[in-house]
Short mmCIF file of C-alpha atoms and ligand atoms in Angstrom, two decimals:
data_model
loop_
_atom_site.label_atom_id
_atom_site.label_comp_id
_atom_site.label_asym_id
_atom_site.label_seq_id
_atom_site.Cartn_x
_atom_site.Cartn_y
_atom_site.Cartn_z
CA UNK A 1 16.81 36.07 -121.78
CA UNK A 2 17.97 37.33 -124.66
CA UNK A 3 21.94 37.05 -125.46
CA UNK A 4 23.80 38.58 -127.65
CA UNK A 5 27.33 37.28 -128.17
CA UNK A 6 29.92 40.80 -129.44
CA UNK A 7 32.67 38.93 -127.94
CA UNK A 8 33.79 37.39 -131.34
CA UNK A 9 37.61 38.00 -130.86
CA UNK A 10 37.75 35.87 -127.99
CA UNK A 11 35.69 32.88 -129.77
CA UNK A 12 33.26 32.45 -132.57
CA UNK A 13 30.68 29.88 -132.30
CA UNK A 14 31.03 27.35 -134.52
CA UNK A 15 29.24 27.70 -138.01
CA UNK A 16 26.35 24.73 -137.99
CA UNK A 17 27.84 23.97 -141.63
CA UNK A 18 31.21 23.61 -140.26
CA UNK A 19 29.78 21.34 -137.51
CA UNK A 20 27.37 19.35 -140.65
CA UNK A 21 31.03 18.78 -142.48
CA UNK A 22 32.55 17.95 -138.79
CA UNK A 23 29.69 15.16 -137.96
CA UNK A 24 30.68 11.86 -139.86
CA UNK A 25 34.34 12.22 -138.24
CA UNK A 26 33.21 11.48 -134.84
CA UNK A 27 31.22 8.78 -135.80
CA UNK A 28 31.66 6.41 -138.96
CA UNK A 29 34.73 7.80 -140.43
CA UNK A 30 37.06 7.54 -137.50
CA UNK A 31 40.06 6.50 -138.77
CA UNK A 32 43.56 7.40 -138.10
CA UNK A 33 44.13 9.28 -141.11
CA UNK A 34 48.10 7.33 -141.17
CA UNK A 35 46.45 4.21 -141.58
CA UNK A 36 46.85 2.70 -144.67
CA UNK A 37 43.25 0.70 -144.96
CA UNK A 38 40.12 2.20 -146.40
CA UNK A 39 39.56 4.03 -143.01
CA UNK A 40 42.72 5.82 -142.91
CA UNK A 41 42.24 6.48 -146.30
CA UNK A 42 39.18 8.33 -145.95
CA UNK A 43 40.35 10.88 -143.25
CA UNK A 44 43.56 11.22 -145.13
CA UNK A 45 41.64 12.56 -148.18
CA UNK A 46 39.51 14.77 -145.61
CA UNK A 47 42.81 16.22 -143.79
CA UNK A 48 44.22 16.80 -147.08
CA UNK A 49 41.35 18.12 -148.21
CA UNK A 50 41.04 20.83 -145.26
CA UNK A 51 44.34 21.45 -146.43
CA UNK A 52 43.82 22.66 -149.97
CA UNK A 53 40.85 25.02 -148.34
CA UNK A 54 43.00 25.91 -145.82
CA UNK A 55 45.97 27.22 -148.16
CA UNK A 56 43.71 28.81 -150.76
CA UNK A 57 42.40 31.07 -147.81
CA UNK A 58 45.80 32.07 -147.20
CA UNK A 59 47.21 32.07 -151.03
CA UNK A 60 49.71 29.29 -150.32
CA UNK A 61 50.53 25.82 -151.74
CA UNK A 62 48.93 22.66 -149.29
CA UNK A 63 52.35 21.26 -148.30
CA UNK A 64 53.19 24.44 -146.63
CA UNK A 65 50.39 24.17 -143.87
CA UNK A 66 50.72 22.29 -141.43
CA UNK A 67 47.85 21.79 -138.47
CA UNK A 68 48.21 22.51 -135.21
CA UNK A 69 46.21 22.48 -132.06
CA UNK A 70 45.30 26.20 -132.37
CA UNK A 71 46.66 29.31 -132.63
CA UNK A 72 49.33 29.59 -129.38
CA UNK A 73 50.86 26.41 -130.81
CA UNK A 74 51.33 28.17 -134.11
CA UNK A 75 52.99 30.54 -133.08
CA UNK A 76 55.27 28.90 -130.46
CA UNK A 77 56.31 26.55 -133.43
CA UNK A 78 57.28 28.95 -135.57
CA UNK A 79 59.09 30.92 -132.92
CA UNK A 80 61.11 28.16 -130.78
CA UNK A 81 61.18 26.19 -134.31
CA UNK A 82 63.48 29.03 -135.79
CA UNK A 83 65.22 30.73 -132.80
CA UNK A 84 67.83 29.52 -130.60
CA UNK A 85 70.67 30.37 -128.56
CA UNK A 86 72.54 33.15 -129.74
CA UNK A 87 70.49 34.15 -131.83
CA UNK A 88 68.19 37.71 -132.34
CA UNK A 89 64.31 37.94 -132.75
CA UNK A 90 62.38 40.85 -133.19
CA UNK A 91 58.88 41.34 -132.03
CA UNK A 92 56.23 44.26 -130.89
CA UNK A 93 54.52 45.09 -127.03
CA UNK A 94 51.32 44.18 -128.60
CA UNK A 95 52.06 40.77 -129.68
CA UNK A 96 49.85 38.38 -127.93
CA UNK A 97 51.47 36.62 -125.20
CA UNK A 98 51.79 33.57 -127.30
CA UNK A 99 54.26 35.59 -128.84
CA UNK A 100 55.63 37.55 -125.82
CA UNK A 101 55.95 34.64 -123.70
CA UNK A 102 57.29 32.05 -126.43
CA UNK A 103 59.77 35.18 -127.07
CA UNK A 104 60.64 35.35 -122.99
CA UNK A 105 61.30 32.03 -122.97
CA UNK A 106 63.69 32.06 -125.78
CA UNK A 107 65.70 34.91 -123.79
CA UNK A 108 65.29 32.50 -120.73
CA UNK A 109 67.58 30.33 -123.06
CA UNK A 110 69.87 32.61 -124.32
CA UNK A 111 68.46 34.47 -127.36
CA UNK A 112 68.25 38.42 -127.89
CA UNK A 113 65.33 39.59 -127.91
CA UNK A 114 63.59 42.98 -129.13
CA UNK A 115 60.62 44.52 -128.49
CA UNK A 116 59.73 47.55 -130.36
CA UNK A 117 57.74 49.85 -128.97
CA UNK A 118 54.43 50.99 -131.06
CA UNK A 119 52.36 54.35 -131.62
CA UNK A 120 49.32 56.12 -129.91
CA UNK A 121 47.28 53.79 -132.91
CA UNK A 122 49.22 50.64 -131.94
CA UNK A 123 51.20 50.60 -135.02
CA UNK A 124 54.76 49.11 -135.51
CA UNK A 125 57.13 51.82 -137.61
CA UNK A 126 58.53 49.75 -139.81
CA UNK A 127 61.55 52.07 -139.54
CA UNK A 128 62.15 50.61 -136.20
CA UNK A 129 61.82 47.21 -137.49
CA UNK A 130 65.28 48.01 -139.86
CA UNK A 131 67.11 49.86 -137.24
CA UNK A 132 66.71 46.83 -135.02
CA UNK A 133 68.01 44.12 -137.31
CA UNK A 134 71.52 42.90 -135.82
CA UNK A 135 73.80 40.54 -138.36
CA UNK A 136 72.47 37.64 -135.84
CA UNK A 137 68.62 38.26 -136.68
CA UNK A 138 67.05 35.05 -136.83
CA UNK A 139 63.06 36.34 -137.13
CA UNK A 140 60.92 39.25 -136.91
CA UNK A 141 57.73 38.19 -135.68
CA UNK A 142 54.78 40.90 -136.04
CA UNK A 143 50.90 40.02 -135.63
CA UNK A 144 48.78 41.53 -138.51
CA UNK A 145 45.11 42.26 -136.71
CA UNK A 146 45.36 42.66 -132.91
CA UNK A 147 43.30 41.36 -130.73
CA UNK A 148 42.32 43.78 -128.74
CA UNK A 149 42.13 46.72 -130.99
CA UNK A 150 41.82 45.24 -134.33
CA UNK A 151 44.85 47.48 -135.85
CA UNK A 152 46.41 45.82 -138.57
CA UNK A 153 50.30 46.08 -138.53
CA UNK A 154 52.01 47.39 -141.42
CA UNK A 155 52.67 44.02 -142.39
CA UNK A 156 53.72 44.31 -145.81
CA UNK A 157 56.42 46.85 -145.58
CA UNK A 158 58.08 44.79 -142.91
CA UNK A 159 58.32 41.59 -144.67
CA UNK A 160 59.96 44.00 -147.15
CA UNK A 161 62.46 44.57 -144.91
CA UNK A 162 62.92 41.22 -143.74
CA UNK A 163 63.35 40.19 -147.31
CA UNK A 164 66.06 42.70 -147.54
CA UNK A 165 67.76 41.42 -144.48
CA UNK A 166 67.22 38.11 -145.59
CA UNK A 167 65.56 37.38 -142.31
CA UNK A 168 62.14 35.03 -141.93
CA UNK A 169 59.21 36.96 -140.79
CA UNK A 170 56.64 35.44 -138.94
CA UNK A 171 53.17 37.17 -138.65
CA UNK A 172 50.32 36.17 -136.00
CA UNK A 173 46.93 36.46 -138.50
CA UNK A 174 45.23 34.65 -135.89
CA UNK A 175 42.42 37.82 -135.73
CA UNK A 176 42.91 38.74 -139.30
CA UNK A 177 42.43 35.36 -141.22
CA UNK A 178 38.31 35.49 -142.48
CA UNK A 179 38.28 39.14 -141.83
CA UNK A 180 40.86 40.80 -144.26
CA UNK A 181 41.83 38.34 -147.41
CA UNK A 182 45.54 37.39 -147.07
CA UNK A 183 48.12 36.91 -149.47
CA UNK A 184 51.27 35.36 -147.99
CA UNK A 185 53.22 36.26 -150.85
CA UNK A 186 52.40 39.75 -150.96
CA UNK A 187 52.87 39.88 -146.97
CA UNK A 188 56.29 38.16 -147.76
CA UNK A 189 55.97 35.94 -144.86
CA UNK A 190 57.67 32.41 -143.89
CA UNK A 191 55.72 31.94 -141.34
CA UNK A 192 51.77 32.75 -140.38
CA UNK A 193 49.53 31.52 -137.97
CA UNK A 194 45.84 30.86 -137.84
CA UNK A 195 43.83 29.46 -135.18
CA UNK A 196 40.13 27.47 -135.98
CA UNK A 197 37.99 28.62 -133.40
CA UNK A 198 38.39 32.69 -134.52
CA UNK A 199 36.97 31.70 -138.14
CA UNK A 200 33.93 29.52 -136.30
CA UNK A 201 35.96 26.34 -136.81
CA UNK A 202 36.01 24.40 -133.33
CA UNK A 203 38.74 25.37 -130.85
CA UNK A 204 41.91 23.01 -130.43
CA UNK A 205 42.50 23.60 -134.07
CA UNK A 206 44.68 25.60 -135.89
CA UNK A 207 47.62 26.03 -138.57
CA UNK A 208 51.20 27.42 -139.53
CA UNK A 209 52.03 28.36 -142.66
CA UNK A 210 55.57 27.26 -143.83
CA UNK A 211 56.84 28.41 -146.60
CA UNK A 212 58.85 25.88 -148.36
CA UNK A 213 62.39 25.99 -147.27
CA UNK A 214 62.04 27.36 -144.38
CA UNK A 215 63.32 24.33 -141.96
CA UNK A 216 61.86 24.53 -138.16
CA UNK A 217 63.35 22.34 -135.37
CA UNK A 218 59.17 20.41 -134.38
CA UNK A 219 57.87 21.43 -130.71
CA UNK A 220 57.16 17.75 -130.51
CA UNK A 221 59.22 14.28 -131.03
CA UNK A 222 57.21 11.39 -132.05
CA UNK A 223 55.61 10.39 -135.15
CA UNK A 224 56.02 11.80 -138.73
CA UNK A 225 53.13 13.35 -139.46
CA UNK A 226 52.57 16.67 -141.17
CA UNK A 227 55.46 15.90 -143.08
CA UNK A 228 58.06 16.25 -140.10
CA UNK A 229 57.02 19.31 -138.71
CA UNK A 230 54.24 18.48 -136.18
CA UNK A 231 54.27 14.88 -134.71
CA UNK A 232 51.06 13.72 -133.27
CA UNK A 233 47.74 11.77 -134.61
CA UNK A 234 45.87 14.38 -136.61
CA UNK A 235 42.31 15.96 -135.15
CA UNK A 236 40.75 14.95 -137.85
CA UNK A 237 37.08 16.73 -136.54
CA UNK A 238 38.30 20.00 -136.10
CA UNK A 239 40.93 19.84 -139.14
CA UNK A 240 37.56 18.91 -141.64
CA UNK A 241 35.94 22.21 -139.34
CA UNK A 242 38.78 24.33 -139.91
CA UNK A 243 38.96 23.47 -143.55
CA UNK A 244 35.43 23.92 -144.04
CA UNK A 245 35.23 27.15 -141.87
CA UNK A 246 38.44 28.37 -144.17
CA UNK A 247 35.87 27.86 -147.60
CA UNK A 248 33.62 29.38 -146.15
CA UNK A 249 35.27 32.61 -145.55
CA UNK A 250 37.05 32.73 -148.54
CA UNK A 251 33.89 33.19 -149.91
CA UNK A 252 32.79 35.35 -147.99
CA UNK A 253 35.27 37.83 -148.31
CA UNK A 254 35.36 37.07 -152.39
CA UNK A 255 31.55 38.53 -151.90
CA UNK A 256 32.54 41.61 -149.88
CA UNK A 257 31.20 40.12 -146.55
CA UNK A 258 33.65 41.78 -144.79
CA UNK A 259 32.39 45.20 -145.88
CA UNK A 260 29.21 44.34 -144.63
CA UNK A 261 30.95 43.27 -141.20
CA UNK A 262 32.74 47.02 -141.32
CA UNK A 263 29.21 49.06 -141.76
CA UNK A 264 27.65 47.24 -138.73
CA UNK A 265 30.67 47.62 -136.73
CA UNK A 266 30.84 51.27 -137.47
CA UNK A 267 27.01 52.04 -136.86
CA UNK A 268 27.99 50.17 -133.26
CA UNK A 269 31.00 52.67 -132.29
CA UNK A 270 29.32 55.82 -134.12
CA UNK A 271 26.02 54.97 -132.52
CA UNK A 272 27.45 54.74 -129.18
CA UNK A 273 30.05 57.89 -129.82
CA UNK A 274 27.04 59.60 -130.49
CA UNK A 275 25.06 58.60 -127.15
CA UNK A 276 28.74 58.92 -124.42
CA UNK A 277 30.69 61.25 -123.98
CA UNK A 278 33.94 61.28 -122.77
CA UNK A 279 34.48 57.99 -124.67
CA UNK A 280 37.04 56.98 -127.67
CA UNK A 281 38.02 54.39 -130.17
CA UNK A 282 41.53 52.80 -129.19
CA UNK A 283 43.64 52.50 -132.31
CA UNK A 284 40.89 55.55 -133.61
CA UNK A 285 42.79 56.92 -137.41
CA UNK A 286 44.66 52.96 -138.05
CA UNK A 287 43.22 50.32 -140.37
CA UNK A 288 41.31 47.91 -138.46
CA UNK A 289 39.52 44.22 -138.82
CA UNK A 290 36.11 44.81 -139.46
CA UNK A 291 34.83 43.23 -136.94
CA UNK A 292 36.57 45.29 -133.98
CA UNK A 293 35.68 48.41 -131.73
CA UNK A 294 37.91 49.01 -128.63
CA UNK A 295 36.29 51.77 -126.76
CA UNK A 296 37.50 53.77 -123.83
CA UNK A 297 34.88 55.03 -121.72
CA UNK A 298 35.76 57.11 -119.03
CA UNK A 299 35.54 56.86 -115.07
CA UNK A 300 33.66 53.31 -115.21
CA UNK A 301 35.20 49.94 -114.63
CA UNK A 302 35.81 48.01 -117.53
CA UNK A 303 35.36 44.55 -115.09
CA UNK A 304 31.97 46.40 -114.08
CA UNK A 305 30.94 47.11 -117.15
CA UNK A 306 31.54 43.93 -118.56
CA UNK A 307 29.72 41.84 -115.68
CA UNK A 308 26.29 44.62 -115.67
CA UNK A 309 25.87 44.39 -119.78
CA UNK A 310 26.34 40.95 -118.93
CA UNK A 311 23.27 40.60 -116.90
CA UNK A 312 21.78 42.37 -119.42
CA UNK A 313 22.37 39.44 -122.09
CA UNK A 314 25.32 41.23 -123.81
CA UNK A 315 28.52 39.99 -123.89
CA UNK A 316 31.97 41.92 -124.40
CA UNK A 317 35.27 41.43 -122.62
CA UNK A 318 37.69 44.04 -121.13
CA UNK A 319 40.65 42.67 -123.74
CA UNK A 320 42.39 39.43 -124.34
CA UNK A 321 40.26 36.89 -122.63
CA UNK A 322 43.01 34.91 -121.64
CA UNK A 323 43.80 38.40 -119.40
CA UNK A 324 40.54 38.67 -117.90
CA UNK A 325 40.05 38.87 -114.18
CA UNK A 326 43.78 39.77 -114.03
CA UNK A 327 44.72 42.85 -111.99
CA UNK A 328 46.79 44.22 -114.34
CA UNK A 329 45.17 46.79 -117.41
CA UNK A 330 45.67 45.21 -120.80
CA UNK A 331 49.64 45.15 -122.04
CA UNK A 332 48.34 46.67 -125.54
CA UNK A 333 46.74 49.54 -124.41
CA UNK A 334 48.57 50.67 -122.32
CA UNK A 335 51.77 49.96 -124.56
CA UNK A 336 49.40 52.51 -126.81
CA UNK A 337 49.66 54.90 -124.32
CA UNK A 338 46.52 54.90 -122.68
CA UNK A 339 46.37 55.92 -118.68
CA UNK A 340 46.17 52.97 -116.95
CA UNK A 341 42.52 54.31 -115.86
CA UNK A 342 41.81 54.47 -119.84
CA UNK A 343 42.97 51.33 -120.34
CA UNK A 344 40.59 49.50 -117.61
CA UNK A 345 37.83 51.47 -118.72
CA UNK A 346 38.11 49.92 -122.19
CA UNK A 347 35.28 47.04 -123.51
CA UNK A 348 36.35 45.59 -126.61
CA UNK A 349 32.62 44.71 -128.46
CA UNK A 350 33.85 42.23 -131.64
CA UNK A 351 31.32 41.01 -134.15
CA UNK A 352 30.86 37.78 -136.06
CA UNK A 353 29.23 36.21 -138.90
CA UNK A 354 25.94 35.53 -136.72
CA UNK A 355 25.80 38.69 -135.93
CA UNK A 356 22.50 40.62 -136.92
CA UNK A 357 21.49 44.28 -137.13
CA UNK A 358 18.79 43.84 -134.44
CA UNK A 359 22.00 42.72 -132.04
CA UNK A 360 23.44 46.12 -132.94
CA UNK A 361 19.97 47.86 -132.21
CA UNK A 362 19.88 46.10 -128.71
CA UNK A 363 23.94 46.99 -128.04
CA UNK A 364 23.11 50.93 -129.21
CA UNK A 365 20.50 51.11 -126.22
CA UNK A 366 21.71 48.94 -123.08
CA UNK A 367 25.25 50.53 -123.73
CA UNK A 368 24.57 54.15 -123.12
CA UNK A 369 22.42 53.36 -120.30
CA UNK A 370 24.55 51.28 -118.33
CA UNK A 371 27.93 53.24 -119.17
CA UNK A 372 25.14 56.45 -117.74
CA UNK A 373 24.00 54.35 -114.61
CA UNK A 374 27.93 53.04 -113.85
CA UNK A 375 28.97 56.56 -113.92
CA UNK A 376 26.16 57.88 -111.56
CA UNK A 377 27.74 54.83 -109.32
CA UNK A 378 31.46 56.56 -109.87
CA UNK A 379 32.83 59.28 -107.56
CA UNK A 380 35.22 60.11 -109.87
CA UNK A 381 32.75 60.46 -112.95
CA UNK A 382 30.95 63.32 -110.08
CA UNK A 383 34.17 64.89 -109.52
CA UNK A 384 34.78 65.21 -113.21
CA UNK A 385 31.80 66.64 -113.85
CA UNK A 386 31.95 69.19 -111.28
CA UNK A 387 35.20 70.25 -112.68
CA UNK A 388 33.99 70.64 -116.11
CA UNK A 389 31.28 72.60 -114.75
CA UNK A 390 33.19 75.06 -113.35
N1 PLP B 401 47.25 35.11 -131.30
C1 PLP B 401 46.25 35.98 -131.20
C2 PLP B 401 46.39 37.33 -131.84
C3 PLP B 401 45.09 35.65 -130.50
O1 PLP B 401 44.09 36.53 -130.41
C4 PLP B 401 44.99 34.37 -129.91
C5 PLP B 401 43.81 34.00 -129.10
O2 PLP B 401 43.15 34.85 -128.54
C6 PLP B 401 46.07 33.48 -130.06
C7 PLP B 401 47.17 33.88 -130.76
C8 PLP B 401 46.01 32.11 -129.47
O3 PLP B 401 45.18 31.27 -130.24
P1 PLP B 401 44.54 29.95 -129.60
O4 PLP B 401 43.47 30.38 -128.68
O5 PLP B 401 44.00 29.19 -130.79
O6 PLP B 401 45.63 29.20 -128.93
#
């Protein structure tokens, strides 16, 4: 069968140049990049090398990156690394839970902890932001991209504020880095995250951005490697991948790839706007990725739908894949305000760089005719249409 992979948000496969610059570090250069013989020396010049790609993607200096084993570990280090008892963090209901639950666990330990609540588009007023700040404000940690939607936050105006405050902002950019270029200085960020295996870099790979000065207590006691801030032998693989992965989508985006990446999205959702009705893009009117189309289509089952294009060859997911199979409907849409019903009758369809137009062609037709057959399936879908009818 034919399969066709629109589930890029969850994981991209990993670029076969990426895995070309990846090879020799599994086999002949294997050395533990703090050794100080010609062995370490060669994967300390490739880690530090992955470095220098990884901070020109992001518009940084080298020291202020340091690697990590992927994007939740990000995060969590620059959350738990800044906040502790006492003191006040402020974050959004979209976050991802590697946010939300690194933020729980801080109020587990005595921190304050505020959520702000966000619009029908998923946005964060940045109003809200300000009104929250308390004199013991420690962080305000805001994703840019979501996951599930693709909205990106109004990042730039909050680090304003936080700058004002003098309070370090943190920003998820796990589902924005290789899609929208990023500038830490203009976001005005201490702190942004990254994860490998979202920019077709392997997965268990991933990085913080630091911004120098900013001290963070290390998730991790042990060695001294990444200056301090991250004990533990380096993956030195999947740090060459990332780096590599990094280049390669800095060019990209230098060529305007990304617009590319927003035309075939947008034939996807107008092409299959135009085919269903009673369907809608979540976050619909809000700046987006370009790779992202959340989709509510009425009266089916998102699970359903997701397992029947699946059999198909198509793959999408429901939301966060972490969160599939769960009971519960998806934390972002319905913080979004979406009926629970809406929410589990959303497919999130995400594109990446091995995506072709002929995998758009083949989405356009088996998506229609399986949200058609699912609804023929749906008593509710008949009792709908009855009512319209009258
Ligand atoms: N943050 C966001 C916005 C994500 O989408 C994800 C993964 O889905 C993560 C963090 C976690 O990244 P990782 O899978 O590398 O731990």
């Amino acid at each position: 069968m034919h399969r066709i992979y629109l589930d890029n948000n969850a994981t991209t496969p990993v670029l076969p140049e990426v895995f070309e610059a990846m090879r020799s570090y599994f086999g002949e250069q294997f050395g533990n990049a703090s050794s100080i013989h010609h062995h370490g020396q060669q994967t300390r010049a490739a880690v530090e090398d992955a470095r220098e790609s990884v901070a020109a993607l992001l518009g940084c200096r080298a020291s202020e990156i340091v690697f990590t084993s992927g994007g939740t570990e990000a995060d969590n280090l620059a959350i738990a690394g800044l906040v502790g008892a006492g003191d006040h963090v402020i974050t959004s209901s979209v976050e991802h839970h590697a946010v939300l639950l690194a933020c729980k666990h801080l109020e587990d330990i005595g921190a304050e902890v505020t959520v702000l609540p966000v619009d029908g588009r998923s946005l964060v007023d940045p109003a809200d932001v300000r009104r929250a700040l308390r004199p013991n404000t420690k962080l305000i940690s805001v994703m840019m991209a979501n996951n599930e939607t693709g909205v990106l936050q109004p990042v730039e105006e909050i680090g304003k504020i936080a700058a004002e405050a003098g309070v370090c902002f943190h920003t998820d950019a796990v589902q924005s880095a290789a899609k929208v270029a990023i500038d830490v200085t203009r976001i005005g960020c201490q702190l942004l995250s990254i994860s490998g295996h979202k920019i077709h870099a392997p997965q268990g790979v991933g990085a913080l951005y630091v911004r120098k000065g900013t001290r963070l207590q290390p998730l991790f006691y042990g060695g001294r490697h990444e200056r301090s801030r991250r004990a533990g032998t380096e993956n030195v693989p999947g740090i060459v991948g990332l780096g590599k992965a990094a280049k390669i989508a800095k060019e990209a985006l230098d060529c305007g790839d990304d617009q590319k990446m927003a035309a075939a999205r947008d034939r996807l959702q107008q092409g299959i706007l135009a085919q269903v009705e009673d369907a809608g893009v979540n976050g619909d009117g809000a700046a987006r990725v370009p790779n992202t189309a959340n989709i509510h289509f009425d009266h089916i089952d998102g699970e359903a739908m997701v397992i029947a294009l699946d059999l198909k060859g198509l793959a999408v997911s429901t939301g966060a894949a972490c969160s599939s199979g769960a009971i519960e409907p998806s934390h972002v849409l319905v913080a979004m305000g979406l009926r629970t019903d809406q929410a589990r009758a959303s497919i999130r369809f995400s594109l990446g760089k091995q995506t072709v137009a002929e995998d758009i062609d083949i989405a356009l037709a088996l998506v229609p005719e399986t949200v058609a057959r699912l609804r023929e399936l749906s008593p509710k879908y008949t009792k709908h249409a009855v009512s319209t009818e009258r």
